[in-house]
Amino acid sequence: NALMEEHRECSRVLTKFEVEQSEIAQLDLPPTEFVGYSATRTEANVLHHDADKVVLDTTPFYAEAGGQVGDTGSIEGANFEFEVTETRKSEEVAIHFGSFKTEGRPRRGEPATAQVNVERRRGITRNHTATHLLQWALREVLGKHVKQSGSHVGPQRLRFDFTHFEALTPGQLREVELLVNRRIMEDEPVSFCELPYTEALEGGAIAIFEEKYADQVRMVEVGDYSKELCGGTHVERTGEIIVFHILSEGSIKAGVRRIEAQTGKTAIDYLSTIAGNYHELLHLLKATDTGEAKDRIEKLLEKEKELDKSKESQIRKKAAKTADILTSNLKQEGGLKYLYSFQEGAGRKELSTMADRFRAMEEPVVVCLVSDKKGAVSVVVGASEAAVSRFGFDSGSFAKEAGKLLGGSGGGRADFAQAGGTDASDVEGVERAFLDALKRCAAGK
């Protein structure tokens, strides 16, 4: 429900933006001159504004596109200050969304200073160039069939979707990460040029198949190994990325995988936390290195398995002993023996083991065992083969009924079924329903 509401909110925001796009288009404003490739601060003139947006003739703010998020920052004039929280495009017009921090408002044509949040932009550029290095590394490790199928580049992390038919092994992930970090350490130049689209493709540049490109395109080249058509902002040298670390890899749909990663200070902080946890783990395990820690963890896991086996054996023995005692409490209804028993604090496994003892009997026997453990009510129903074949008792049908009475659910086979819920107010109702079901079966109804 929470995710659905989040989706609805996103849809509402998109619809609102589409309306605003239409409003901006009706103003017939000239295309915004973007100077953000070389500047993060510029002088500009205000062309339009309302309560939550400002349009300038020139801007250093990158408008969300190609998977890269829009810039944030500020726009200031003689008597106003506007905080930019998002930048988007309507056709060729950049729209700065945000709020005025002062009562003053700009006049059309009034000069203003536009300033991008530089620290945030650096994080974005590091992550964007890293996606180019990542695509190159994936193609080196996995093969040239790898193609970008989507991305999201923000200041804190990057997400890269690519075509591939199976999960990457830990070894492949390490190799990809190592290749990217080697290129970062080599501090190679990142260059940009504009050229005809066909010429760029003939020169080996990678383009996104679904993307629509103009006749003249911008190509980003890293060293002599990566060429991509891209309109985003990038670092000038790979060394500015500092470090690259993969956070996760997984499938998002058939034939498409997703890698999430971090760079720069964000990655360093994350790795520092991981290192701290690692040393704390060594201390807890009283180990000196990874090998020793691994051995001790394996021994602990083996010991835990043995304890689980021992515990399960004890549960079985206790359940069998309880079942033997309860056998003397069996009652009879028209040739059908039965037992209803409330076992305070018993777990479902214990109830199931007890029910199995009665199910194995040759005579027609049906048992309903109930427990209330930490606010959760469990019901286990068992019927011997004779009870099912001769009297038609259906444990599964009764378990469904019991589950509803307990505010939960239930079901199973004719000879064995389970139910559960968190409403213990009508446990007695379960007993009444069980006895009614027995009487119907005994009477052949």
CSV table of C-alpha atoms in Angstrom, one decimal:
chain,number,residue,atom,x,y,z
A,1,ASN,CA,0.0,0.0,0.0
A,2,ALA,CA,2.9,2.4,0.9
A,3,LEU,CA,4.5,1.7,-2.5
A,4,MET,CA,1.2,2.2,-4.4
A,5,GLU,CA,0.7,5.5,-2.7
A,6,GLU,CA,4.3,6.6,-3.5
A,7,HIS,CA,3.6,5.6,-7.2
A,8,ARG,CA,0.4,7.7,-7.2
A,9,GLU,CA,2.3,10.7,-5.7
A,10,CYS,CA,4.9,10.3,-8.5
A,11,SER,CA,2.2,10.2,-11.1
A,12,ARG,CA,0.6,13.3,-9.6
A,13,VAL,CA,4.0,15.2,-9.7
A,14,LEU,CA,4.5,14.1,-13.4
A,15,THR,CA,1.0,15.3,-14.3
A,16,LYS,CA,1.6,18.6,-12.6
A,17,PHE,CA,4.9,19.0,-14.5
A,18,GLU,CA,3.2,18.2,-17.8
A,19,VAL,CA,0.7,21.0,-17.1
A,20,GLU,CA,3.5,23.4,-16.3
A,21,GLN,CA,5.3,22.4,-19.5
A,22,SER,CA,2.2,23.3,-21.4
A,23,GLU,CA,2.0,26.6,-19.6
A,24,ILE,CA,5.6,27.4,-20.4
A,25,ALA,CA,5.2,26.4,-24.1
A,26,GLN,CA,2.3,28.9,-24.4
A,27,LEU,CA,4.6,31.7,-23.3
A,28,ASP,CA,6.7,31.3,-26.4
A,29,LEU,CA,10.0,31.8,-24.6
A,30,PRO,CA,13.3,31.5,-26.5
A,31,PRO,CA,15.6,28.4,-25.9
A,32,THR,CA,17.7,28.7,-22.7
A,33,GLU,CA,21.4,29.0,-23.3
A,34,PHE,CA,23.1,26.3,-21.2
A,35,VAL,CA,26.6,27.2,-20.0
A,36,GLY,CA,26.9,24.5,-17.3
A,37,TYR,CA,29.5,22.5,-19.1
A,38,SER,CA,32.1,25.1,-18.3
A,39,ALA,CA,30.5,27.2,-15.5
A,40,THR,CA,28.6,26.7,-12.3
A,41,ARG,CA,27.9,30.4,-11.9
A,42,THR,CA,26.7,32.9,-14.4
A,43,GLU,CA,24.9,36.2,-14.9
A,44,ALA,CA,21.5,35.9,-16.5
A,45,ASN,CA,18.2,37.7,-17.2
A,46,VAL,CA,14.8,36.7,-15.8
A,47,LEU,CA,12.3,35.8,-18.6
A,48,HIS,CA,9.5,34.5,-16.5
A,49,HIS,CA,8.6,33.5,-12.9
A,50,ASP,CA,5.6,32.5,-10.8
A,51,ALA,CA,5.3,31.1,-7.2
A,52,ASP,CA,7.5,28.1,-7.6
A,53,LYS,CA,9.5,28.5,-10.8
A,54,VAL,CA,11.9,30.8,-12.6
A,55,VAL,CA,13.0,30.9,-16.2
A,56,LEU,CA,16.3,32.6,-17.3
A,57,ASP,CA,17.7,33.3,-20.7
A,58,THR,CA,21.0,31.7,-19.7
A,59,THR,CA,21.7,29.0,-17.0
A,60,PRO,CA,24.5,26.9,-15.6
A,61,PHE,CA,21.8,24.5,-14.1
A,62,TYR,CA,21.7,21.1,-15.8
A,63,ALA,CA,18.1,20.2,-16.5
A,64,GLU,CA,17.2,16.5,-15.7
A,65,ALA,CA,17.8,14.4,-18.8
A,66,GLY,CA,19.5,11.2,-19.9
A,67,GLY,CA,19.3,9.6,-16.5
A,68,GLN,CA,21.1,12.6,-14.8
A,69,VAL,CA,19.2,14.5,-12.1
A,70,GLY,CA,18.8,18.2,-12.4
A,71,ASP,CA,21.0,20.7,-10.6
A,72,THR,CA,20.0,22.6,-7.4
A,73,GLY,CA,21.3,25.9,-6.1
A,74,SER,CA,20.2,29.5,-6.0
A,75,ILE,CA,19.1,32.5,-8.2
A,76,GLU,CA,19.5,35.9,-6.7
A,77,GLY,CA,18.7,39.4,-7.9
A,78,ALA,CA,18.7,42.9,-6.4
A,79,ASN,CA,15.6,42.3,-4.3
A,80,PHE,CA,14.9,38.6,-4.4
A,81,GLU,CA,16.4,35.2,-3.6
A,82,PHE,CA,15.1,32.0,-5.1
A,83,GLU,CA,16.2,28.5,-3.9
A,84,VAL,CA,16.4,26.0,-6.8
A,85,THR,CA,15.4,22.5,-5.7
A,86,GLU,CA,15.0,20.9,-9.2
A,87,THR,CA,15.7,21.8,-12.8
A,88,ARG,CA,13.8,20.4,-15.7
A,89,LYS,CA,13.2,21.2,-19.4
A,90,SER,CA,10.1,22.1,-21.5
A,91,GLU,CA,11.3,21.6,-25.0
A,92,GLU,CA,14.5,23.8,-25.1
A,93,VAL,CA,13.5,26.0,-22.1
A,94,ALA,CA,15.1,25.2,-18.7
A,95,ILE,CA,12.7,25.5,-15.8
A,96,HIS,CA,14.1,26.1,-12.3
A,97,PHE,CA,11.7,24.8,-9.6
A,98,GLY,CA,11.9,25.9,-6.0
A,99,SER,CA,10.7,28.6,-3.7
A,100,PHE,CA,11.4,32.3,-3.0
A,101,LYS,CA,13.2,33.0,0.2
A,102,THR,CA,12.3,36.7,0.3
A,103,GLU,CA,9.2,38.7,-0.3
A,104,GLY,CA,10.7,40.5,-3.3
A,105,ARG,CA,10.0,39.2,-6.8
A,106,PRO,CA,12.0,39.7,-10.0
A,107,ARG,CA,10.7,41.8,-13.0
A,108,ARG,CA,10.9,40.4,-16.5
A,109,GLY,CA,14.3,41.2,-18.0
A,110,GLU,CA,15.8,41.8,-14.5
A,111,PRO,CA,19.5,40.7,-14.2
A,112,ALA,CA,20.2,37.9,-11.7
A,113,THR,CA,23.0,35.6,-10.6
A,114,ALA,CA,22.5,31.9,-11.0
A,115,GLN,CA,24.7,29.7,-8.8
A,116,VAL,CA,24.7,25.8,-8.9
A,117,ASN,CA,25.3,23.8,-5.7
A,118,VAL,CA,28.9,22.9,-6.6
A,119,GLU,CA,29.5,20.1,-4.1
A,120,ARG,CA,26.3,18.3,-5.3
A,121,ARG,CA,27.3,18.8,-8.9
A,122,ARG,CA,30.7,17.3,-8.3
A,123,GLY,CA,29.1,14.2,-6.9
A,124,ILE,CA,26.8,13.9,-9.9
A,125,THR,CA,29.7,14.4,-12.4
A,126,ARG,CA,31.8,11.8,-10.6
A,127,ASN,CA,29.0,9.3,-10.8
A,128,HIS,CA,28.1,10.1,-14.4
A,129,THR,CA,31.6,9.6,-15.7
A,130,ALA,CA,31.8,6.4,-13.6
A,131,THR,CA,28.8,5.0,-15.5
A,132,HIS,CA,30.8,5.4,-18.7
A,133,LEU,CA,33.8,3.5,-17.1
A,134,LEU,CA,31.4,0.9,-15.8
A,135,GLN,CA,29.9,0.2,-19.2
A,136,TRP,CA,33.4,-0.1,-20.7
A,137,ALA,CA,34.4,-2.5,-17.9
A,138,LEU,CA,31.3,-4.7,-18.2
A,139,ARG,CA,31.9,-5.0,-22.0
A,140,GLU,CA,35.5,-6.0,-21.2
A,141,VAL,CA,34.5,-8.7,-18.7
A,142,LEU,CA,31.2,-10.0,-20.0
A,143,GLY,CA,31.3,-9.3,-23.8
A,144,LYS,CA,30.4,-6.7,-26.4
A,145,HIS,CA,26.7,-7.7,-26.1
A,146,VAL,CA,26.4,-5.5,-23.0
A,147,LYS,CA,24.5,-2.3,-23.8
A,148,GLN,CA,23.1,0.4,-21.5
A,149,SER,CA,19.3,0.1,-21.1
A,150,GLY,CA,18.8,2.8,-18.5
A,151,SER,CA,20.5,4.7,-15.8
A,152,HIS,CA,20.1,7.1,-12.9
A,153,VAL,CA,22.9,9.5,-11.9
A,154,GLY,CA,22.5,11.4,-8.6
A,155,PRO,CA,24.9,13.0,-6.2
A,156,GLN,CA,25.0,10.1,-3.8
A,157,ARG,CA,25.0,7.0,-6.0
A,158,LEU,CA,24.6,5.8,-9.6
A,159,ARG,CA,22.4,3.1,-11.1
A,160,PHE,CA,23.2,1.4,-14.4
A,161,ASP,CA,20.9,-1.0,-16.2
A,162,PHE,CA,22.5,-3.2,-18.9
A,163,THR,CA,21.7,-6.1,-21.2
A,164,HIS,CA,23.0,-9.5,-19.9
A,165,PHE,CA,21.5,-12.9,-19.6
A,166,GLU,CA,22.7,-14.1,-16.1
A,167,ALA,CA,23.8,-12.9,-12.7
A,168,LEU,CA,27.4,-11.8,-12.4
A,169,THR,CA,29.6,-14.0,-10.2
A,170,PRO,CA,31.4,-12.5,-7.3
A,171,GLY,CA,34.6,-12.9,-9.3
A,172,GLN,CA,33.2,-10.9,-12.3
A,173,LEU,CA,32.0,-8.1,-10.0
A,174,ARG,CA,35.4,-7.8,-8.4
A,175,GLU,CA,37.0,-7.8,-11.9
A,176,VAL,CA,34.7,-5.0,-13.1
A,177,GLU,CA,35.2,-2.9,-9.9
A,178,LEU,CA,39.0,-3.4,-10.2
A,179,LEU,CA,39.1,-2.4,-13.9
A,180,VAL,CA,37.1,0.8,-13.2
A,181,ASN,CA,39.4,1.7,-10.2
A,182,ARG,CA,42.5,1.2,-12.3
A,183,ARG,CA,41.2,3.7,-14.9
A,184,ILE,CA,40.5,6.1,-12.1
A,185,MET,CA,44.0,5.7,-10.7
A,186,GLU,CA,45.5,6.3,-14.2
A,187,ASP,CA,43.9,9.8,-14.0
A,188,GLU,CA,43.1,9.9,-17.7
A,189,PRO,CA,41.6,12.9,-19.5
A,190,VAL,CA,37.9,13.2,-20.3
A,191,SER,CA,37.3,15.1,-23.5
A,192,PHE,CA,34.2,16.4,-25.3
A,193,CYS,CA,33.4,17.3,-28.8
A,194,GLU,CA,30.4,17.9,-31.1
A,195,LEU,CA,30.2,16.1,-34.4
A,196,PRO,CA,27.7,14.7,-36.9
A,197,TYR,CA,25.7,11.7,-35.5
A,198,THR,CA,26.8,9.3,-38.3
A,199,GLU,CA,30.4,10.3,-38.0
A,200,ALA,CA,30.3,9.6,-34.2
A,201,LEU,CA,28.9,6.1,-34.8
A,202,GLU,CA,31.4,5.4,-37.5
A,203,GLY,CA,34.1,6.4,-35.0
A,204,GLY,CA,33.0,3.7,-32.5
A,205,ALA,CA,30.9,5.8,-30.2
A,206,ILE,CA,28.2,4.0,-28.2
A,207,ALA,CA,24.6,5.3,-28.4
A,208,ILE,CA,21.5,4.2,-26.5
A,209,PHE,CA,19.2,2.5,-29.0
A,210,GLU,CA,15.9,4.0,-27.7
A,211,GLU,CA,17.3,7.5,-27.5
A,212,LYS,CA,16.5,10.1,-30.2
A,213,TYR,CA,19.6,12.0,-31.3
A,214,ALA,CA,19.9,15.3,-33.3
A,215,ASP,CA,22.1,15.4,-36.5
A,216,GLN,CA,24.8,17.1,-34.4
A,217,VAL,CA,25.7,15.2,-31.2
A,218,ARG,CA,28.0,15.6,-28.2
A,219,MET,CA,30.5,12.8,-27.7
A,220,VAL,CA,32.3,12.1,-24.4
A,221,GLU,CA,35.6,10.3,-24.7
A,222,VAL,CA,37.5,8.8,-21.8
A,223,GLY,CA,41.2,8.0,-22.6
A,224,ASP,CA,41.3,6.0,-25.8
A,225,TYR,CA,38.9,3.3,-24.8
A,226,SER,CA,35.5,4.8,-24.1
A,227,LYS,CA,33.3,6.8,-26.5
A,228,GLU,CA,29.7,7.6,-25.7
A,229,LEU,CA,27.1,10.0,-27.0
A,230,CYS,CA,26.1,11.9,-23.9
A,231,GLY,CA,24.7,15.3,-23.0
A,232,GLY,CA,25.5,15.1,-19.3
A,233,THR,CA,28.1,16.8,-17.1
A,234,HIS,CA,31.4,15.0,-16.4
A,235,VAL,CA,34.7,15.3,-14.6
A,236,GLU,CA,37.7,16.5,-16.5
A,237,ARG,CA,40.0,13.7,-15.5
A,238,THR,CA,39.1,10.2,-14.2
A,239,GLY,CA,41.2,10.8,-11.0
A,240,GLU,CA,38.5,13.2,-9.8
A,241,ILE,CA,36.2,10.2,-9.3
A,242,ILE,CA,38.6,9.1,-6.5
A,243,VAL,CA,37.2,5.6,-6.0
A,244,PHE,CA,34.4,3.3,-7.3
A,245,HIS,CA,32.5,0.7,-5.3
A,246,ILE,CA,29.7,-1.6,-6.4
A,247,LEU,CA,26.9,-1.8,-3.8
A,248,SER,CA,24.6,-4.4,-5.5
A,249,GLU,CA,23.9,-6.3,-8.7
A,250,GLY,CA,20.6,-7.9,-9.6
A,251,SER,CA,17.9,-8.6,-12.2
A,252,ILE,CA,15.2,-6.1,-13.0
A,253,LYS,CA,13.6,-8.1,-15.9
A,254,ALA,CA,14.4,-10.8,-18.3
A,255,GLY,CA,17.8,-10.1,-19.9
A,256,VAL,CA,18.4,-6.9,-18.1
A,257,ARG,CA,20.6,-6.5,-15.0
A,258,ARG,CA,21.1,-3.5,-12.6
A,259,ILE,CA,24.3,-2.4,-10.8
A,260,GLU,CA,24.2,0.3,-8.1
A,261,ALA,CA,27.4,1.9,-7.1
A,262,GLN,CA,29.0,4.8,-5.3
A,263,THR,CA,32.0,7.0,-5.9
A,264,GLY,CA,34.1,9.8,-4.2
A,265,LYS,CA,33.5,10.7,-0.6
A,266,THR,CA,30.2,8.8,-0.4
A,267,ALA,CA,32.0,5.6,-1.3
A,268,ILE,CA,34.9,6.3,1.1
A,269,ASP,CA,32.5,6.9,4.0
A,270,TYR,CA,30.7,3.6,3.1
A,271,LEU,CA,33.9,1.6,2.8
A,272,SER,CA,35.2,3.1,6.1
A,273,THR,CA,32.0,1.9,7.8
A,274,ILE,CA,32.5,-1.5,6.3
A,275,ALA,CA,36.1,-1.6,7.4
A,276,GLY,CA,35.0,-0.6,10.9
A,277,ASN,CA,32.4,-3.4,11.0
A,278,TYR,CA,35.0,-5.8,9.7
A,279,HIS,CA,37.5,-5.0,12.5
A,280,GLU,CA,34.7,-5.2,15.1
A,281,LEU,CA,33.8,-8.6,13.7
A,282,LEU,CA,37.4,-9.8,14.0
A,283,HIS,CA,37.4,-8.6,17.6
A,284,LEU,CA,34.2,-10.4,18.4
A,285,LEU,CA,35.5,-13.6,16.8
A,286,LYS,CA,38.9,-13.2,18.4
A,287,ALA,CA,40.4,-13.7,15.0
A,288,THR,CA,43.5,-12.0,13.5
A,289,ASP,CA,42.6,-12.1,9.8
A,290,THR,CA,39.9,-13.0,7.3
A,291,GLY,CA,40.9,-16.6,7.0
A,292,GLU,CA,40.7,-17.2,10.7
A,293,ALA,CA,37.4,-15.3,10.9
A,294,LYS,CA,36.0,-17.5,8.1
A,295,ASP,CA,37.1,-20.7,9.9
A,296,ARG,CA,35.5,-19.6,13.2
A,297,ILE,CA,32.2,-18.6,11.5
A,298,GLU,CA,32.0,-22.0,9.7
A,299,LYS,CA,32.6,-23.7,13.1
A,300,LEU,CA,29.9,-21.6,14.7
A,301,LEU,CA,27.4,-22.4,11.9
A,302,GLU,CA,28.2,-26.1,12.2
A,303,LYS,CA,27.7,-25.9,16.0
A,304,GLU,CA,24.4,-24.0,15.4
A,305,LYS,CA,23.2,-26.8,13.1
A,306,GLU,CA,24.0,-29.4,15.7
A,307,LEU,CA,22.1,-27.5,18.3
A,308,ASP,CA,19.1,-27.2,16.0
A,309,LYS,CA,19.2,-30.9,15.4
A,310,SER,CA,19.4,-31.6,19.1
A,311,LYS,CA,16.6,-29.1,19.8
A,312,GLU,CA,14.4,-30.7,17.1
A,313,SER,CA,15.1,-34.1,18.5
A,314,GLN,CA,14.0,-32.9,21.9
A,315,ILE,CA,10.9,-31.4,20.5
A,316,ARG,CA,10.0,-34.7,18.8
A,317,LYS,CA,10.6,-36.7,21.9
A,318,LYS,CA,8.6,-34.3,24.0
A,319,ALA,CA,5.8,-34.2,21.4
A,320,ALA,CA,5.7,-38.0,21.2
A,321,LYS,CA,5.5,-38.4,24.9
A,322,THR,CA,2.7,-35.8,25.1
A,323,ALA,CA,0.9,-37.6,22.3
A,324,ASP,CA,1.1,-41.0,24.1
A,325,ILE,CA,-0.4,-39.4,27.2
A,326,LEU,CA,-3.2,-37.8,25.2
A,327,THR,CA,-4.1,-41.1,23.6
A,328,SER,CA,-5.9,-42.0,26.7
A,329,ASN,CA,-8.1,-38.9,26.4
A,330,LEU,CA,-9.5,-39.9,23.0
A,331,LYS,CA,-13.3,-39.6,22.8
A,332,GLN,CA,-15.6,-41.2,20.3
A,333,GLU,CA,-18.5,-40.0,18.2
A,334,GLY,CA,-20.3,-42.7,16.1
A,335,GLY,CA,-17.2,-44.8,15.6
A,336,LEU,CA,-15.0,-41.8,14.9
A,337,LYS,CA,-12.4,-41.2,17.6
A,338,TYR,CA,-11.3,-37.6,18.2
A,339,LEU,CA,-9.3,-35.3,20.4
A,340,TYR,CA,-9.3,-31.5,20.9
A,341,SER,CA,-6.4,-30.3,23.1
A,342,PHE,CA,-5.0,-26.9,23.9
A,343,GLN,CA,-1.2,-27.0,24.4
A,344,GLU,CA,-0.1,-23.8,26.0
A,345,GLY,CA,3.2,-22.4,24.5
A,346,ALA,CA,3.7,-25.2,22.1
A,347,GLY,CA,5.2,-24.4,18.7
A,348,ARG,CA,3.7,-25.4,15.4
A,349,LYS,CA,6.4,-28.0,14.8
A,350,GLU,CA,5.7,-29.6,18.1
A,351,LEU,CA,1.9,-29.7,17.3
A,352,SER,CA,2.6,-31.2,13.9
A,353,THR,CA,4.8,-34.0,15.4
A,354,MET,CA,2.0,-34.8,17.9
A,355,ALA,CA,-0.6,-34.9,15.1
A,356,ASP,CA,1.6,-37.3,13.1
A,357,ARG,CA,1.4,-39.9,15.9
A,358,PHE,CA,-2.4,-39.9,15.7
A,359,ARG,CA,-2.4,-39.8,11.9
A,360,ALA,CA,-0.4,-43.0,11.8
A,361,MET,CA,-3.1,-45.0,13.7
A,362,GLU,CA,-5.0,-47.6,11.8
A,363,GLU,CA,-8.4,-46.8,13.4
A,364,PRO,CA,-10.4,-43.7,12.4
A,365,VAL,CA,-8.9,-40.8,14.5
A,366,VAL,CA,-9.1,-37.0,14.1
A,367,VAL,CA,-7.2,-34.5,16.3
A,368,CYS,CA,-7.2,-30.8,16.6
A,369,LEU,CA,-4.3,-29.3,18.5
A,370,VAL,CA,-4.2,-25.6,19.4
A,371,SER,CA,-1.6,-23.3,21.0
A,372,ASP,CA,-1.2,-19.7,21.8
A,373,LYS,CA,2.5,-18.6,21.7
A,374,LYS,CA,3.5,-14.9,22.0
A,375,GLY,CA,0.1,-13.7,20.7
A,376,ALA,CA,0.0,-16.0,17.7
A,377,VAL,CA,-2.6,-18.8,17.7
A,378,SER,CA,-1.7,-22.0,15.9
A,379,VAL,CA,-4.0,-24.8,14.9
A,380,VAL,CA,-2.8,-28.2,13.6
A,381,VAL,CA,-5.4,-30.8,12.4
A,382,GLY,CA,-4.6,-34.4,11.7
A,383,ALA,CA,-6.7,-37.3,10.4
A,384,SER,CA,-5.8,-41.0,10.0
A,385,GLU,CA,-6.3,-42.6,6.7
A,386,ALA,CA,-9.4,-44.5,8.0
A,387,ALA,CA,-11.0,-41.2,9.2
A,388,VAL,CA,-10.6,-39.7,5.7
A,389,SER,CA,-11.6,-42.7,3.7
A,390,ARG,CA,-14.4,-44.0,5.9
A,391,PHE,CA,-15.9,-40.8,7.3
A,392,GLY,CA,-14.7,-38.3,4.7
A,393,PHE,CA,-13.1,-35.9,7.3
A,394,ASP,CA,-11.3,-33.0,5.5
A,395,SER,CA,-8.7,-31.4,7.6
A,396,GLY,CA,-8.0,-28.7,5.0
A,397,SER,CA,-11.6,-27.5,4.9
A,398,PHE,CA,-11.8,-27.3,8.7
A,399,ALA,CA,-8.4,-25.4,8.8
A,400,LYS,CA,-9.7,-22.7,6.5
A,401,GLU,CA,-12.7,-22.3,8.8
A,402,ALA,CA,-10.5,-22.2,11.9
A,403,GLY,CA,-8.2,-19.6,10.3
A,404,LYS,CA,-11.2,-17.2,9.7
A,405,LEU,CA,-12.2,-17.5,13.3
A,406,LEU,CA,-8.7,-16.5,14.4
A,407,GLY,CA,-8.5,-13.6,12.0
A,408,GLY,CA,-6.0,-15.4,9.9
A,409,SER,CA,-5.9,-18.1,7.3
A,410,GLY,CA,-5.6,-21.9,7.0
A,411,GLY,CA,-5.6,-24.8,4.7
A,412,GLY,CA,-3.9,-28.1,3.8
A,413,ARG,CA,-4.6,-31.7,2.8
A,414,ALA,CA,-7.5,-33.9,3.9
A,415,ASP,CA,-5.2,-35.8,6.3
A,416,PHE,CA,-3.1,-32.8,7.6
A,417,ALA,CA,-3.7,-29.1,7.7
A,418,GLN,CA,-2.7,-26.0,9.6
A,419,ALA,CA,-4.3,-22.6,10.5
A,420,GLY,CA,-3.2,-19.5,12.3
A,421,GLY,CA,-4.1,-16.0,13.4
A,422,THR,CA,-3.6,-13.3,15.9
A,423,ASP,CA,-7.1,-13.0,17.3
A,424,ALA,CA,-7.3,-15.4,20.3
A,425,SER,CA,-10.7,-14.1,21.4
A,426,ASP,CA,-12.6,-17.0,19.7
A,427,VAL,CA,-10.3,-20.0,20.4
A,428,GLU,CA,-13.4,-21.6,22.0
A,429,GLY,CA,-15.2,-21.1,18.7
A,430,VAL,CA,-12.5,-23.3,17.0
A,431,GLU,CA,-13.3,-26.1,19.4
A,432,ARG,CA,-17.1,-25.8,18.8
A,433,ALA,CA,-16.5,-25.8,15.0
A,434,PHE,CA,-14.3,-28.8,15.3
A,435,LEU,CA,-16.9,-30.8,17.3
A,436,ASP,CA,-19.6,-29.8,14.8
A,437,ALA,CA,-17.5,-31.0,11.9
A,438,LEU,CA,-16.9,-34.3,13.7
A,439,LYS,CA,-20.6,-34.8,14.4
A,440,ARG,CA,-21.4,-34.2,10.7
A,441,CYS,CA,-18.8,-36.7,9.6
A,442,ALA,CA,-19.9,-39.3,12.2
A,443,ALA,CA,-23.5,-38.9,11.0
A,444,GLY,CA,-22.4,-39.3,7.4
A,445,LYS,CA,-23.4,-35.8,6.4
